[in-house]
Structure formats: C-alpha cells, structure tokens
Coordinates of C-alpha atoms in Angstrom, one line a residue:
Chain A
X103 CA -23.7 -20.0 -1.3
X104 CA -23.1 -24.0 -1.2
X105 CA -22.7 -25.1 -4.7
X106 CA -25.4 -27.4 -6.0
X107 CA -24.6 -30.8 -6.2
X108 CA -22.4 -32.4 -9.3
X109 CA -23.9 -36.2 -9.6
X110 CA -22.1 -36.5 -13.0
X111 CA -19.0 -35.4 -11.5
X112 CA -17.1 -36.0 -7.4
X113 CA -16.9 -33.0 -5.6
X114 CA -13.1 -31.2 -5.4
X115 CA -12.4 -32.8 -2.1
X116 CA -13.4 -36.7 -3.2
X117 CA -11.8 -36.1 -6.6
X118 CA -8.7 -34.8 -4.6
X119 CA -8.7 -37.8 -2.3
X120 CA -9.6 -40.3 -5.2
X121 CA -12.8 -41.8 -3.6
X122 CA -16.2 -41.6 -4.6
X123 CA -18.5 -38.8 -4.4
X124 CA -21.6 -40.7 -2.6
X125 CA -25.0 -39.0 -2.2
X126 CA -24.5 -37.1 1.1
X127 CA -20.9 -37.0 0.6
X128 CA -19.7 -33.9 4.0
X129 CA -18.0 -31.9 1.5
X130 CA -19.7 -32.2 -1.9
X131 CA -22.0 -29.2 -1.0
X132 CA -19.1 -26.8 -0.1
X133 CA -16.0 -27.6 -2.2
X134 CA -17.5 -27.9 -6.0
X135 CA -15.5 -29.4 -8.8
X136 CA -14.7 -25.9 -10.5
X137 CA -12.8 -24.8 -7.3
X138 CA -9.9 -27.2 -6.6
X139 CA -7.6 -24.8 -4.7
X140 CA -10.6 -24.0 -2.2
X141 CA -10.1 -27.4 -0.9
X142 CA -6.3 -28.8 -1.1
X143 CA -5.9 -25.3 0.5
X144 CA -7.9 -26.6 3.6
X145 CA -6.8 -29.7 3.2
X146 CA -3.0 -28.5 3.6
X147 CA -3.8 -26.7 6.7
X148 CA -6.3 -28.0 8.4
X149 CA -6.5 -32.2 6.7
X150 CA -9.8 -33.7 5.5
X151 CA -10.2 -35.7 8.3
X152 CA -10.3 -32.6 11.1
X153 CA -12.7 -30.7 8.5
X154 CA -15.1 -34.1 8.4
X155 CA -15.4 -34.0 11.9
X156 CA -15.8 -30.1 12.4
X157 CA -18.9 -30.3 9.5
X158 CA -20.5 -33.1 11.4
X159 CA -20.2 -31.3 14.6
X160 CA -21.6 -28.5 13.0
X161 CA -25.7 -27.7 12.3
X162 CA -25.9 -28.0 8.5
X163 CA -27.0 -24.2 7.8
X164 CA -23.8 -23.1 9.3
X165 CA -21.1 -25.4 7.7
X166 CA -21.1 -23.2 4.6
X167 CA -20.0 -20.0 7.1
X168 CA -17.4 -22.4 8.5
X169 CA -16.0 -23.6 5.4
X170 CA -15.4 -20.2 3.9
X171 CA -13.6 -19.0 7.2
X172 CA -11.8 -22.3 7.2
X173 CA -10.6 -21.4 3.6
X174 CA -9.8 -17.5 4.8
X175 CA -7.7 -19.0 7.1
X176 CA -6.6 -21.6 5.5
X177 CA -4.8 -18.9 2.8
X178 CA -4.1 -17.0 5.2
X179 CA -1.6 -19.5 6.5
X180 CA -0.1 -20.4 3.5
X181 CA 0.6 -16.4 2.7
X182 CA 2.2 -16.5 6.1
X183 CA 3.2 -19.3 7.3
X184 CA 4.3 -17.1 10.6
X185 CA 1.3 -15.8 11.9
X186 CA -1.9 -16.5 9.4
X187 CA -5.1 -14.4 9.7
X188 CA -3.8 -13.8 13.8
X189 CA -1.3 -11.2 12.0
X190 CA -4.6 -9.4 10.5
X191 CA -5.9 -9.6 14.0
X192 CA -2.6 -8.0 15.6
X193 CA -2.3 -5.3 12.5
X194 CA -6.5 -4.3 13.0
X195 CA -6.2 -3.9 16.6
X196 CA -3.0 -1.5 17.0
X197 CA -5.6 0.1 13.5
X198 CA -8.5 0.4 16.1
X199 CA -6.3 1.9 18.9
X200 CA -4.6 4.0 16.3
X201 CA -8.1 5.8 16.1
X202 CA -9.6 5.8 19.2
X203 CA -6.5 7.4 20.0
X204 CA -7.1 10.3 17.5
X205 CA -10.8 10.7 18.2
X206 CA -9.9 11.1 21.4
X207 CA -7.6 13.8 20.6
X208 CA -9.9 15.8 17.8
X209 CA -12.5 15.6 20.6
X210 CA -10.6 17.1 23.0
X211 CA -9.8 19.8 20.7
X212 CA -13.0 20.4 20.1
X213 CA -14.6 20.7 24.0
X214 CA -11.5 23.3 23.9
X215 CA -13.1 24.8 20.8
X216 CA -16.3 24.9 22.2
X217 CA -14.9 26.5 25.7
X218 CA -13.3 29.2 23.5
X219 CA -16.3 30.3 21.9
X220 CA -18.8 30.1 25.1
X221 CA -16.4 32.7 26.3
X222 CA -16.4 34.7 22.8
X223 CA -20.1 34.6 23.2
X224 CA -20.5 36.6 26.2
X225 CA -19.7 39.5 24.5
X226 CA -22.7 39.8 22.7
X227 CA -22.3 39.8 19.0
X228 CA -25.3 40.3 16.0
X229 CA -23.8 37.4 13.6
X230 CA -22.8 33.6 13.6
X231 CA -24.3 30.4 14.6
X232 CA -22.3 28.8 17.5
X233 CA -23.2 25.0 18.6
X234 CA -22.7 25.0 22.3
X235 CA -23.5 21.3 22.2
X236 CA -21.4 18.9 20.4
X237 CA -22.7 15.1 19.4
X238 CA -19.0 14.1 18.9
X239 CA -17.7 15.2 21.6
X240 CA -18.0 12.2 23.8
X241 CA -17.0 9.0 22.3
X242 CA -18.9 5.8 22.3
X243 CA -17.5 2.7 23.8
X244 CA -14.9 1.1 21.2
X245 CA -12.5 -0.7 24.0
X246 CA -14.7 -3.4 24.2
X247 CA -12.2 -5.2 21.0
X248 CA -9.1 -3.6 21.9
X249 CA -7.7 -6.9 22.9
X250 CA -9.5 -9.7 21.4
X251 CA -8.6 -13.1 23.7
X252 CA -10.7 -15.3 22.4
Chain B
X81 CA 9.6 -18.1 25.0
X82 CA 10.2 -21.2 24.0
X83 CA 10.3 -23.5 27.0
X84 CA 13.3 -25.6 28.2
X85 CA 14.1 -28.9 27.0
X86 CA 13.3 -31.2 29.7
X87 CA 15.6 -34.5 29.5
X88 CA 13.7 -36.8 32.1
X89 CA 9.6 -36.0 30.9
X90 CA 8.5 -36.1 27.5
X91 CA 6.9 -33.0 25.9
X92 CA 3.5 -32.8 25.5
X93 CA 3.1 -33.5 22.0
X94 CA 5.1 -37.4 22.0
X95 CA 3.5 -37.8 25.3
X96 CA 0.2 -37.3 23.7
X97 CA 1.1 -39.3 20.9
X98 CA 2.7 -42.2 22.5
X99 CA 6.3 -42.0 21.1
X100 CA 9.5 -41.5 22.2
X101 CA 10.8 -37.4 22.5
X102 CA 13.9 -37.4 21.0
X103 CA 16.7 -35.0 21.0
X104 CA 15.8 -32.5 18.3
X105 CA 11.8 -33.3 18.3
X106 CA 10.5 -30.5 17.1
X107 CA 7.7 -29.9 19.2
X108 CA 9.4 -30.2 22.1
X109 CA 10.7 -26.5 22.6
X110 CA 7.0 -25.5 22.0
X111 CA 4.7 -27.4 24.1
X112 CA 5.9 -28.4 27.3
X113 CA 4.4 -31.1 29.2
X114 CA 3.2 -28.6 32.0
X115 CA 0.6 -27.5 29.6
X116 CA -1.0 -30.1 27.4
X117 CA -3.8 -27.7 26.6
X118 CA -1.7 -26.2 24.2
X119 CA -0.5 -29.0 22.3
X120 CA -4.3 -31.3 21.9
X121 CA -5.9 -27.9 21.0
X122 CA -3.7 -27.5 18.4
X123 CA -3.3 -31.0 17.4
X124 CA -7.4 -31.1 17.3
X125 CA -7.8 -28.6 15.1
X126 CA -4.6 -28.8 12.8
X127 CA -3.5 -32.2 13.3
X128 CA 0.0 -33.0 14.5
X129 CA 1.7 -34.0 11.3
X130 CA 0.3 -30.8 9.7
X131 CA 1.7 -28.8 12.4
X132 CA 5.1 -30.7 12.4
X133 CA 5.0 -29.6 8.4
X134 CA 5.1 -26.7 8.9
X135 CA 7.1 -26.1 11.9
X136 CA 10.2 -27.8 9.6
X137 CA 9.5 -25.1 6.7
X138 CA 9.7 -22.0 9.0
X139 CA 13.0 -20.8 10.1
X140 CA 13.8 -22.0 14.0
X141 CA 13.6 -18.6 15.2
X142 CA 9.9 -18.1 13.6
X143 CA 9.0 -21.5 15.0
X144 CA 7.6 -19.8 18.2
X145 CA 5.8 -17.1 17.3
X146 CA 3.7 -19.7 14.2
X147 CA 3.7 -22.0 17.2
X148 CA 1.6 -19.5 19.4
X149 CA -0.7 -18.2 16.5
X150 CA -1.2 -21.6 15.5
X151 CA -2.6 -21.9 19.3
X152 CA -4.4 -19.1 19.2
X153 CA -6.2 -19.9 15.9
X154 CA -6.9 -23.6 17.2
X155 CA -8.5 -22.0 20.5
X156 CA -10.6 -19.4 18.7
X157 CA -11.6 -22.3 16.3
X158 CA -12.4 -24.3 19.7
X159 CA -14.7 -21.7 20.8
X160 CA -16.5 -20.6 17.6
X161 CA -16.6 -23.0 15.6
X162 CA -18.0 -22.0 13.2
X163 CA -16.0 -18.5 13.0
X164 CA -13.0 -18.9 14.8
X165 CA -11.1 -16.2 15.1
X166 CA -12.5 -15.4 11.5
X167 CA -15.3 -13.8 13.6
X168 CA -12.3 -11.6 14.7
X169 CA -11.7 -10.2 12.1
X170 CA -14.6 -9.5 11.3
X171 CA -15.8 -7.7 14.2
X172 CA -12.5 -5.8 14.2
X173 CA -13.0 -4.3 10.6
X174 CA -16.4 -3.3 11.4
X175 CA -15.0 -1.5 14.3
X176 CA -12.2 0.4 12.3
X177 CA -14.2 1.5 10.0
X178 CA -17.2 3.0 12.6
X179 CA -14.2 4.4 14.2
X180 CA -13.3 5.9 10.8
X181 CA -17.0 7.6 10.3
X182 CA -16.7 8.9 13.6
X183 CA -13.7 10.7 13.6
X184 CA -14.4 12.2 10.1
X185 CA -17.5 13.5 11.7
X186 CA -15.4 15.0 14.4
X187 CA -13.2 16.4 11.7
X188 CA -15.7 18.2 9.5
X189 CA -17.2 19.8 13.1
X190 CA -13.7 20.6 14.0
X191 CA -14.0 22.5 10.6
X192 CA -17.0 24.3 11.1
X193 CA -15.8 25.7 14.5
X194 CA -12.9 26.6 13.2
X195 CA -14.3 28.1 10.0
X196 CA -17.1 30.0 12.5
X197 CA -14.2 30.9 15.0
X198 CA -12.3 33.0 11.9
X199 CA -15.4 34.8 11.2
X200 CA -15.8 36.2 14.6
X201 CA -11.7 37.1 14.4
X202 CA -12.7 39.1 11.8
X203 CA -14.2 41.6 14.7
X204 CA -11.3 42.3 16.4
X205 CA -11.1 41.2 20.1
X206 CA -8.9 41.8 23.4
X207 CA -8.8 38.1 24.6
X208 CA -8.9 34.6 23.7
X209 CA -6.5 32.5 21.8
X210 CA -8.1 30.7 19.0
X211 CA -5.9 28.3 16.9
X212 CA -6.7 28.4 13.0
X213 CA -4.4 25.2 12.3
X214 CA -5.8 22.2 13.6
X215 CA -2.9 19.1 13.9
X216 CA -6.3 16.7 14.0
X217 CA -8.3 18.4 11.0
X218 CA -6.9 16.3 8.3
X219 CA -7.2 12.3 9.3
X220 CA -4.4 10.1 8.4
X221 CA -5.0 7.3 5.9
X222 CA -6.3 4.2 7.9
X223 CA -8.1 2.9 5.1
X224 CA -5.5 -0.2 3.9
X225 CA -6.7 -2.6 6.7
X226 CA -10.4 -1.9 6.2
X227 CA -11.1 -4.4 4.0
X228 CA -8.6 -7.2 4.5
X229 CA -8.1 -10.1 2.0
X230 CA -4.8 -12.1 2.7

C-alpha cells in the first residue's frame, strides 16, 4: 500500500537527493522516509530520473504495482549482478517443464493402469471399485509459459 | 556472442550518445551498431551510465550474458510497464505450483489404482502384468522455486 504522506518530513527519495519534498512530489507516495534502501536500491539500478518518467507515464493507481516490481528487480540485480530476476525466470521455466514433464509421465502410467484393470474386469469379480474414467489423465494446457519472450 | 569490434562505425551506444568509440569502450562488444534497438531499450530503461557501472564491476566474460538480461529486462519493462518481466514471474510461479497440485492429484490416483490393483492380486490370476512400484508415485521436491524472493 502507498505510504501516507510525511509533510513534517521529505520522502526517502528527496531526502536521498537533498531537495525538497513539495506537495505532489512523484515519489513521496511510494518511497516513505522509514524505508531508505527501497529507494537508493532503485535509484542504483534504474536512476531517479528513468523512475520520474516511468511514474508520470504511468496512471496513478498503478504506479504503486510498478514501484514494488521496480524494487523486486531492482534487488534482484544487485544479488546478481549477472542475470537479475531474468535468472528466476530461466530457473522457473526449466521448474515448469520439469513438471509437465512428470505429469505427463504419471499420466501415462496411469491410462496403462487403467488399460490393465479394464482387462482384469472382464473376468467378472464380486469386490472392488474400479474408476474406468480418469480426471487426470489428460493434462491441461501448461505450454502456453514454457518460453516466456516477452 | 559478443559481436566484433568494428574499427570504421561506431557502436551503437557512442553513436547514440554522440561521442567517440574508443578502443576498449565497453559497450562496444555488446551492442553493435546493426542493432540500435538493443542499446536505446536498454539505455531508456537503465540509463547508460548505470549500465556502464555495472558492466565495469562484472567480470569480462559475464559481461555478455548481464548485457542480454539487462535487454531483456529493459524490453519486458518496455512492454508492461508496469510489470515488466516481474509479471513473469509471477505468472510462472502460479503455473508451478498448479502444475504441482496437479501432479499430486495424479499421484494419490496413481495410489488408489495401485492400492485397488493389489487387492484384486490377492485372487490369483493367469494374465496381466500389474506393477506394485510406481517410479512416478512419490513426486520429487519442486517446492524451493515456488515462492521466490531474491
């Protein structure tokens, strides 16, 4: 939630860049006093300036979504300088095809399953309670993220 | 791959910015002038003394790989901006961990057949070949990226 606003005391971004916190200051509602590190984080990565502009391009009931995904990212980045939150990308999508991969295989086993005891249960037995009809056994449609290109 | 250096054209970053390339620039082996997309996406979103920062604290051999995530953040960024490639992620864990309750559905059916299949081997029969160990029964942990937090 955006903080409420600090008119005794400049928002972390305006105390960071040592100017003064006006009334309708871009930042003031998303980077309050008590959180420093939210903004020299995005500040290091991304610089005020490119932030300013992305706020103002930005309808005002969103720019509190796209500051806390501009911080994710931002400390993302400075984990891992490398690859930022695109390694979490790269690690969640072989995790996705990882287990579509096994559903596949457990539903496979269990059509074969399924085949074995339709045959079974033309010899006609007085006990057990076979399914013939699976609700697993087809998948739904997960390829769709498999590879994200945005 | 990195691209070549190219003595007689500028790279796409000092042509962008006006200046001189010089020997050892080190955007150069990153942004080629053939593809100027690359470098004012990046530059847009990240700003080109930022990038340049960072580039000089990675190794050279890393340089690439940040370069191209760097890009691929800055296009995602381009295209949601609000999100960016945040709203990857997102959509990505959400997928893992459906995938997840799907295949430990699967499982526990897998179970019951194979729990009902032992109880009609109990009756002894001439045919059919009915495997009690199931490789797929027990999932493996894929529970580490379902909630990441860098």
């Amino acid at each position: 939630m955006a903080s409420s606003t600090h008119p005794s005391a400049p928002c972390a971004a305006c105390k960071f860049l040592r100017r003064k916190c006006i009334q309708g200051c871009v930042f003031s509602p998303y980077f309050p006093p008590e959180d420093p590190i939210k903004f020299t984080n995005v500040h290091k990565i991304f610089g005020a300036s490119n932030v300013s502009k992305l706020l103002n391009e930005i309808v005002p009931h969103q720019r509190e979504d796209a500051v806390n995904s501009l911080a994710y990212e931002a400390e993302a980045r400075l984990k891992d300088p490398v690859y930022g939150c695109v390694g979490a990308i790269s690690v969640l999508q072989r995790q996705v095809l990882r287990l579509q991969k096994e559903l596949d295989a457990t539903n496979a086993d269990l059509i074969r399953f399924s085949s074995n005891q339709n045959m079974m249960l033309t010899i006609p037995q007085t006990s057990g309670n076979y399914p013939q009809n699976h609700p697993h056994v087809l998948p739904p449609n997960y390829s769709s993220w498999n590879n994200y290109n945005p």
